[in-house]
PDB file of C-alpha atoms and ligand atoms in Angstrom:
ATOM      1  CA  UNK A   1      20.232   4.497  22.564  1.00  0.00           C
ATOM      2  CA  UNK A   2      20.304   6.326  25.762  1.00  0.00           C
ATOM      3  CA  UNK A   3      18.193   6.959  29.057  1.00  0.00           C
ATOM      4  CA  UNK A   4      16.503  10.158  27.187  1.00  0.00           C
ATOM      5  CA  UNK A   5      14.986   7.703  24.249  1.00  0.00           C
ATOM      6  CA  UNK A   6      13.210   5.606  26.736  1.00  0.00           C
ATOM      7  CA  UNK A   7       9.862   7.639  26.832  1.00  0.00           C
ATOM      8  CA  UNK A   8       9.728   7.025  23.178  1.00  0.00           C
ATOM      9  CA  UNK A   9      10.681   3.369  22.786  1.00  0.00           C
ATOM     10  CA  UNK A  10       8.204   2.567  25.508  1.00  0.00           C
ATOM     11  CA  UNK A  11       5.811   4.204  23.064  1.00  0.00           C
ATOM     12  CA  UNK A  12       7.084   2.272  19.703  1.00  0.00           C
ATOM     13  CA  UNK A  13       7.113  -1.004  22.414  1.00  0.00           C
ATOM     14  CA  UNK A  14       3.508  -0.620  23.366  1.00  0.00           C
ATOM     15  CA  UNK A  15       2.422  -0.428  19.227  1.00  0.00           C
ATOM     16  CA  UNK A  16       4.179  -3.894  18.951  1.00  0.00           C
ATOM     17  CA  UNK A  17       3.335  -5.558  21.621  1.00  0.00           C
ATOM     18  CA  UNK A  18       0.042  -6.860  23.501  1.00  0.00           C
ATOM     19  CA  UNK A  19       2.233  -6.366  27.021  1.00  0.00           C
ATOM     20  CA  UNK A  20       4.194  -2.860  26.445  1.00  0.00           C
ATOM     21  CA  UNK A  21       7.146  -1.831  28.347  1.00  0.00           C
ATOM     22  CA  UNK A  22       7.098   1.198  30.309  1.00  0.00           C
ATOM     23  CA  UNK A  23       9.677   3.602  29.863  1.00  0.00           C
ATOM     24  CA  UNK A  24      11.261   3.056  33.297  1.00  0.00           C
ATOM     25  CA  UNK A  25      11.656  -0.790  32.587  1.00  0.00           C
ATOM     26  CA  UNK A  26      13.367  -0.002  29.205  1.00  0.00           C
ATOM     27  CA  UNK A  27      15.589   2.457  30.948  1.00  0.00           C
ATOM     28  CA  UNK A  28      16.381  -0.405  34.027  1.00  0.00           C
ATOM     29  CA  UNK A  29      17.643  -2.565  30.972  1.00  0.00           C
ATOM     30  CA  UNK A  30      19.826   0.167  29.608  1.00  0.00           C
ATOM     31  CA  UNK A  31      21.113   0.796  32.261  1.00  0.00           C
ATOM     32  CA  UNK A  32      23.013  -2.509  32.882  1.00  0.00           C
ATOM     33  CA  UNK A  33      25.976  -2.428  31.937  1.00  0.00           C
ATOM     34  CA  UNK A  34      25.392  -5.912  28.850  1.00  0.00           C
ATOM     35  CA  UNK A  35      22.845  -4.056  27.327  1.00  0.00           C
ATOM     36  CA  UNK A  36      22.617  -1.756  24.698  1.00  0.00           C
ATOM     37  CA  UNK A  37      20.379  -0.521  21.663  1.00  0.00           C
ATOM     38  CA  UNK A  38      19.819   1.362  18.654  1.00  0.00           C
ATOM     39  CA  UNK A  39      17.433   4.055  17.780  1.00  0.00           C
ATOM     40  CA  UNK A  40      15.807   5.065  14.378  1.00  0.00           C
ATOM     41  CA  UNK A  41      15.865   8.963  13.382  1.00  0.00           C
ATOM     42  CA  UNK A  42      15.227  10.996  10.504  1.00  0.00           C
ATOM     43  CA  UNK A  43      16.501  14.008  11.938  1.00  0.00           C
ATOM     44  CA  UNK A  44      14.373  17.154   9.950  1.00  0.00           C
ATOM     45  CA  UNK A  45      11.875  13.961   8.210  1.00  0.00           C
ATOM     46  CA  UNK A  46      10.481  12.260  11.148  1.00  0.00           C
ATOM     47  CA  UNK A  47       8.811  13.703  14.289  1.00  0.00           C
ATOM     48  CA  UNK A  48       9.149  10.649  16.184  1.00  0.00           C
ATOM     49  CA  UNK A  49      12.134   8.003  16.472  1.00  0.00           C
ATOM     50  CA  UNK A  50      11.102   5.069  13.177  1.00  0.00           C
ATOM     51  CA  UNK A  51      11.949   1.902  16.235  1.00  0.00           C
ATOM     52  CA  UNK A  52      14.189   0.839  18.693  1.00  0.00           C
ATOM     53  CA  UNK A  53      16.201  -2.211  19.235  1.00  0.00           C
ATOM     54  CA  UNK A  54      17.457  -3.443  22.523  1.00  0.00           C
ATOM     55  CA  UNK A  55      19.781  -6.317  22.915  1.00  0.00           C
ATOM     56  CA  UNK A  56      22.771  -8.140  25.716  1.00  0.00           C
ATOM     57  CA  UNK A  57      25.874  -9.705  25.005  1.00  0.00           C
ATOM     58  CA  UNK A  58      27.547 -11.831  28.038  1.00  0.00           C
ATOM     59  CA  UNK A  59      30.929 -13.608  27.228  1.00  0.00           C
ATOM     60  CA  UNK A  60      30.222 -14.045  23.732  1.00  0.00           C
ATOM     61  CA  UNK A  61      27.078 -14.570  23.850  1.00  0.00           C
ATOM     62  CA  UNK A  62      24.427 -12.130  22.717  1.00  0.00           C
ATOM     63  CA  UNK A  63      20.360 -11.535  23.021  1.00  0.00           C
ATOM     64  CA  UNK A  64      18.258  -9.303  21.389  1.00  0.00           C
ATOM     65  CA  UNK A  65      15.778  -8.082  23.817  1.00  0.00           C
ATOM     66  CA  UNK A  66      13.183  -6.436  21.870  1.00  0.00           C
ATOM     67  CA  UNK A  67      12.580  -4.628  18.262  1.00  0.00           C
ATOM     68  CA  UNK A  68       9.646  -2.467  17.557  1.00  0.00           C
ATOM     69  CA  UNK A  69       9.242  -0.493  14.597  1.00  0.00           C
ATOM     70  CA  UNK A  70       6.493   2.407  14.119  1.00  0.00           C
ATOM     71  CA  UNK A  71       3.334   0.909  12.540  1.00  0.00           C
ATOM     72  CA  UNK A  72       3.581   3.821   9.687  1.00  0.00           C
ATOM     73  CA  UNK A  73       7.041   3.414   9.170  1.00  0.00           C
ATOM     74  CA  UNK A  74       6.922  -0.714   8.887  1.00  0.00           C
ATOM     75  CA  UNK A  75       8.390  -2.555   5.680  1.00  0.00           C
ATOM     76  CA  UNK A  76      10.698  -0.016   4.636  1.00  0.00           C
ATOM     77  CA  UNK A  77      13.490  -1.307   5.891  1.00  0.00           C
ATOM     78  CA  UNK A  78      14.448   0.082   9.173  1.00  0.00           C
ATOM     79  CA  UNK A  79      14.055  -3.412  11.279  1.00  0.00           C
ATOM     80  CA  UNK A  80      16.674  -4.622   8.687  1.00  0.00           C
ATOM     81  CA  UNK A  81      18.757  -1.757   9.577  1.00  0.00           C
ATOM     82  CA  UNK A  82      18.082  -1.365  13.381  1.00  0.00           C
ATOM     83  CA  UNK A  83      19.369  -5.237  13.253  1.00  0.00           C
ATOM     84  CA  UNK A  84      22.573  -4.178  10.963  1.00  0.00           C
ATOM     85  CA  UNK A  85      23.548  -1.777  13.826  1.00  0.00           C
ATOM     86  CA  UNK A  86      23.364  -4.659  15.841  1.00  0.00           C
ATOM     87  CA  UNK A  87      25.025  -7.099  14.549  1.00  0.00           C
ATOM     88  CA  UNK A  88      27.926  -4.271  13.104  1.00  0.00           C
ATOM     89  CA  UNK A  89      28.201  -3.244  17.114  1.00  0.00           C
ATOM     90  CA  UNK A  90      28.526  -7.536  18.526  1.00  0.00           C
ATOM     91  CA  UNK A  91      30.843  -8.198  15.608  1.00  0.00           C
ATOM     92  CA  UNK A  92      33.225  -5.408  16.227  1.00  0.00           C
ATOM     93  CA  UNK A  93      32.895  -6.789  20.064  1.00  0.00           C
ATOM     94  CA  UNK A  94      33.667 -10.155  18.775  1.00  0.00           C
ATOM     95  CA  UNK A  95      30.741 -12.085  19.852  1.00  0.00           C
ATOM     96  CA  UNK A  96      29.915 -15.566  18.884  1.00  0.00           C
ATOM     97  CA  UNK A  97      26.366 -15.779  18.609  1.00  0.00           C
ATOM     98  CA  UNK A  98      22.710 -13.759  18.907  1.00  0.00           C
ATOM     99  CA  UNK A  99      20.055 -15.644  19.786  1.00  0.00           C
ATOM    100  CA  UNK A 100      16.140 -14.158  20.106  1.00  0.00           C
ATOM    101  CA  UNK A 101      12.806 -16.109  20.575  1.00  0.00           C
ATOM    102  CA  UNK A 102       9.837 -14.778  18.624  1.00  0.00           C
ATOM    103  CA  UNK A 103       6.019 -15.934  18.357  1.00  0.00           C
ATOM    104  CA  UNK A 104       5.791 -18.862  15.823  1.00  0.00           C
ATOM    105  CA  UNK A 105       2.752 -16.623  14.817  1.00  0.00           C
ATOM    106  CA  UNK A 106       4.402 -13.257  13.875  1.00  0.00           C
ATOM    107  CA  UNK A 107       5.414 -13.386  10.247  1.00  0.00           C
ATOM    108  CA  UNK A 108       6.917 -10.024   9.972  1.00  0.00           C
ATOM    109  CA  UNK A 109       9.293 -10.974  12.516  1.00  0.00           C
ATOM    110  CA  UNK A 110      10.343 -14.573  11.196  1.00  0.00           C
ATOM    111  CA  UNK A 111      10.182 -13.674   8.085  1.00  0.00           C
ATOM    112  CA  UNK A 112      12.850 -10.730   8.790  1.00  0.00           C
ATOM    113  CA  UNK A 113      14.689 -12.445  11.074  1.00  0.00           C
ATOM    114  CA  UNK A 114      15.053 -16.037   8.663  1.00  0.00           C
ATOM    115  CA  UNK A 115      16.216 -13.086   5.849  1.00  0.00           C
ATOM    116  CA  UNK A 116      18.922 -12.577   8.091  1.00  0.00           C
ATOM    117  CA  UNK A 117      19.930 -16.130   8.356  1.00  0.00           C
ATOM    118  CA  UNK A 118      18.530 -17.145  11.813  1.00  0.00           C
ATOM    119  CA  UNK A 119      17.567 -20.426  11.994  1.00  0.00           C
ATOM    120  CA  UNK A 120      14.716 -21.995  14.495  1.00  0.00           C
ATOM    121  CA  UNK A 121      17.383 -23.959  17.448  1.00  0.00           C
ATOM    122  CA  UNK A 122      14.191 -24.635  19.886  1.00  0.00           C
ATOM    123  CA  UNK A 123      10.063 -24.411  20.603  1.00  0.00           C
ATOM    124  CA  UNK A 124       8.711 -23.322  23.846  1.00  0.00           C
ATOM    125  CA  UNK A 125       5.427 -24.741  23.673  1.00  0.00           C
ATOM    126  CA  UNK A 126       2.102 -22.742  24.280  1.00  0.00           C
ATOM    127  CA  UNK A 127       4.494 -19.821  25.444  1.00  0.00           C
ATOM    128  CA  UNK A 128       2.575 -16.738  24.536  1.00  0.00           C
ATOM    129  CA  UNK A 129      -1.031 -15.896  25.531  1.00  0.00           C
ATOM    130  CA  UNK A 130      -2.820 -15.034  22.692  1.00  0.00           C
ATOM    131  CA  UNK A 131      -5.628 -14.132  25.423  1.00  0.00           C
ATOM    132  CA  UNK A 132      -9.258 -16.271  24.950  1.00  0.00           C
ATOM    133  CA  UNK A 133      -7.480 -19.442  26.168  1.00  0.00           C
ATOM    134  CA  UNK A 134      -5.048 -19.634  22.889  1.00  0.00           C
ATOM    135  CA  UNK A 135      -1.770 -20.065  23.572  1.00  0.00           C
ATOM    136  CA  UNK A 136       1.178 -20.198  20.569  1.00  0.00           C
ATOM    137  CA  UNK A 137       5.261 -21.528  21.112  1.00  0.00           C
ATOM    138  CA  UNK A 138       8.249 -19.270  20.841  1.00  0.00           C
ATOM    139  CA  UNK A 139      10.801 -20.225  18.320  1.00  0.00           C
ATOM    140  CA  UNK A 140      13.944 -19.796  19.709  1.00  0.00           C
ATOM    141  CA  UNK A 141      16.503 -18.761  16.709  1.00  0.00           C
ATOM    142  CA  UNK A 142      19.928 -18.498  16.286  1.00  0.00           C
ATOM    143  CA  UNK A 143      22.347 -16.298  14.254  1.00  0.00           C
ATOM    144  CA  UNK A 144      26.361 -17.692  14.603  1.00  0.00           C
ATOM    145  CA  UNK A 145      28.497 -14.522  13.879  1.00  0.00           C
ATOM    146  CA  UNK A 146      31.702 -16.198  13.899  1.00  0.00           C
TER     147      UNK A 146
HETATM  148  C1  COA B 201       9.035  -7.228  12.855  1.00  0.00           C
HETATM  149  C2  COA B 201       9.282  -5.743  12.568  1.00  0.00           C
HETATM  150  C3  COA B 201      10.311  -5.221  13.562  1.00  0.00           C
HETATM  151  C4  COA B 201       9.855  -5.627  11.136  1.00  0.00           C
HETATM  152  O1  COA B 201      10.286  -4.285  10.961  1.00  0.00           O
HETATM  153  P1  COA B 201      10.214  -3.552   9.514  1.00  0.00           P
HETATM  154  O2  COA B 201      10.977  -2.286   9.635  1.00  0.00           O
HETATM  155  O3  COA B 201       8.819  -3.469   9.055  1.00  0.00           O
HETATM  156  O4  COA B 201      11.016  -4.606   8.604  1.00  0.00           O
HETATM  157  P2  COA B 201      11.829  -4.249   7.273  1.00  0.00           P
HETATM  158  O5  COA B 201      11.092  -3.229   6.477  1.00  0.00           O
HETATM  159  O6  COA B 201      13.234  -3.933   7.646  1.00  0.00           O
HETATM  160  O7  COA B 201      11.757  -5.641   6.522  1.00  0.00           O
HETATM  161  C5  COA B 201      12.921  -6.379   6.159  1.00  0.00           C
HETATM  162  C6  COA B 201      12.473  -7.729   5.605  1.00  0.00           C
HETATM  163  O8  COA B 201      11.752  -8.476   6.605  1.00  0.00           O
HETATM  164  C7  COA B 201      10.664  -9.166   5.992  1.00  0.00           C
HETATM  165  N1  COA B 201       9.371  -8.588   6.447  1.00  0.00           N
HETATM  166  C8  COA B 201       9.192  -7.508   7.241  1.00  0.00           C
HETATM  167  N2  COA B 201       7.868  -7.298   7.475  1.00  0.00           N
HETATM  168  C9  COA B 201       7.213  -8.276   6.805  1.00  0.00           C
HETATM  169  C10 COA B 201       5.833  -8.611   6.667  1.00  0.00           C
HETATM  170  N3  COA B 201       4.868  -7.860   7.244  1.00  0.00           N
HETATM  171  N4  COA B 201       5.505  -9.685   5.936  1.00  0.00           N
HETATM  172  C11 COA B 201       6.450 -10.452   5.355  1.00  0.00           C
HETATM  173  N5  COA B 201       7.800 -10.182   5.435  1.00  0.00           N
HETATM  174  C12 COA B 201       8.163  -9.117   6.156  1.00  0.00           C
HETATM  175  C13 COA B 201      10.822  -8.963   4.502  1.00  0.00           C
HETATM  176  O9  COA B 201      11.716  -9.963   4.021  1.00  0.00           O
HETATM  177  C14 COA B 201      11.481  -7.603   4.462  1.00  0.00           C
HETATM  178  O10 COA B 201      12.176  -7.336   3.278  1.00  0.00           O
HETATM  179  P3  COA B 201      11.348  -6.721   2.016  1.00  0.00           P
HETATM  180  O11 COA B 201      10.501  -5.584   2.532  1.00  0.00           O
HETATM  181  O12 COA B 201      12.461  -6.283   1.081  1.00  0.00           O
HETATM  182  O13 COA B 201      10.519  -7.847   1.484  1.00  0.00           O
HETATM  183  C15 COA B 201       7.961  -4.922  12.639  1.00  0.00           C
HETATM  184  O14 COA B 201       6.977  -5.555  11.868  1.00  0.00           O
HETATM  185  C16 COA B 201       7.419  -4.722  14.059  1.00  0.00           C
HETATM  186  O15 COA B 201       7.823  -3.803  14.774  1.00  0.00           O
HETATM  187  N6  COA B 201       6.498  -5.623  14.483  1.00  0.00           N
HETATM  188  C17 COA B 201       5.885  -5.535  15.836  1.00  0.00           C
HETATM  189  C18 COA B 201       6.890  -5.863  16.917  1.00  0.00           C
HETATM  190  C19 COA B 201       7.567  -7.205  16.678  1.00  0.00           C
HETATM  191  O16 COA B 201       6.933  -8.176  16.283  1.00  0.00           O
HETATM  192  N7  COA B 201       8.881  -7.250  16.959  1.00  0.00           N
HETATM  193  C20 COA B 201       9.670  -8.464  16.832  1.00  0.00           C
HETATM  194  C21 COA B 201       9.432  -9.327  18.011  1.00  0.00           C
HETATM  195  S1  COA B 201      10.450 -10.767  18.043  1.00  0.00           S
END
């Protein structure tokens, strides 16, 4: 991922999620230098990029940041793959860990992220606004790449 995919991740961000990025915040993350992402293209089959991923790895230590996928393109496998990248790029870095907190209500997400063999390490109670006065806890998960 570079500075010239940021107008479109900001796009896939804000069909994900109820508080979208802009592109110039997604660009002020890639631009520090523990960041970095994947995007997914179809060069010739898709218009637009499939998702994005964005993640961080200090000392060993690694974050993923967001992952969006296009609503049309969902559940054929590219949040899998955006995550392979990933995990290929902190292995051959030789990181220890990837951690990621995710809404105890979004299946999708758990359910692709336990597939992967995260498992739940903490709860941050009533941590995202579900707006109306609900409030759910983010699971904070943990993959050990070692
Ligand atoms: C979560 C998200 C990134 C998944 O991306 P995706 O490309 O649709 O996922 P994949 O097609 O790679 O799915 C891989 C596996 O994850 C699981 N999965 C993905 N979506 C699922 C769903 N809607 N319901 C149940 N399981 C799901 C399945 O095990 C799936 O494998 P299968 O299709 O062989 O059964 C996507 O739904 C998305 O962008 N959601 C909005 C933003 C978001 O929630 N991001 C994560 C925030 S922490």
């Amino acid at each position: 991922m570079t500075p010239a995919d940021c107008a479109e991740a900001s796009i896939r961000h804000s069909e994900g999620f109820s508080r979208p990025w802009t592109d110039g915040e997604i660009e002020a993350l890639l631009v520090q230098e523990p960041v970095f992402g994947f995007v997914a293209r179809r060069p010739g089959k898709w218009q637009a990029s499939g998702g994005f991923v964005l993640a961080r790895l200090v000392e060993g230590e690694a974050e993923i940041l967001t992952l969006a996928v296009r609503p049309k393109n969902r559940r054929s496998g590219i949040g899998w793959r955006l995550m392979g990248a990933v995990l290929r790029h902190l292995r051959s870095e030789g990181a220890e860990c990837l951690f990621l907190e995710v809404d105890e209500g979004n299946e999708a997400a758990l359910s692709l992220y336990r597939r992967i063999g995260f498992t739940k390490v903490a709860e941050r109670a009533a941590y995202y606004d579900e707006g109306g006065g609900a409030r759910t806890a983010a699971l904070v998960m943990r993959l050990d790449l070692g």
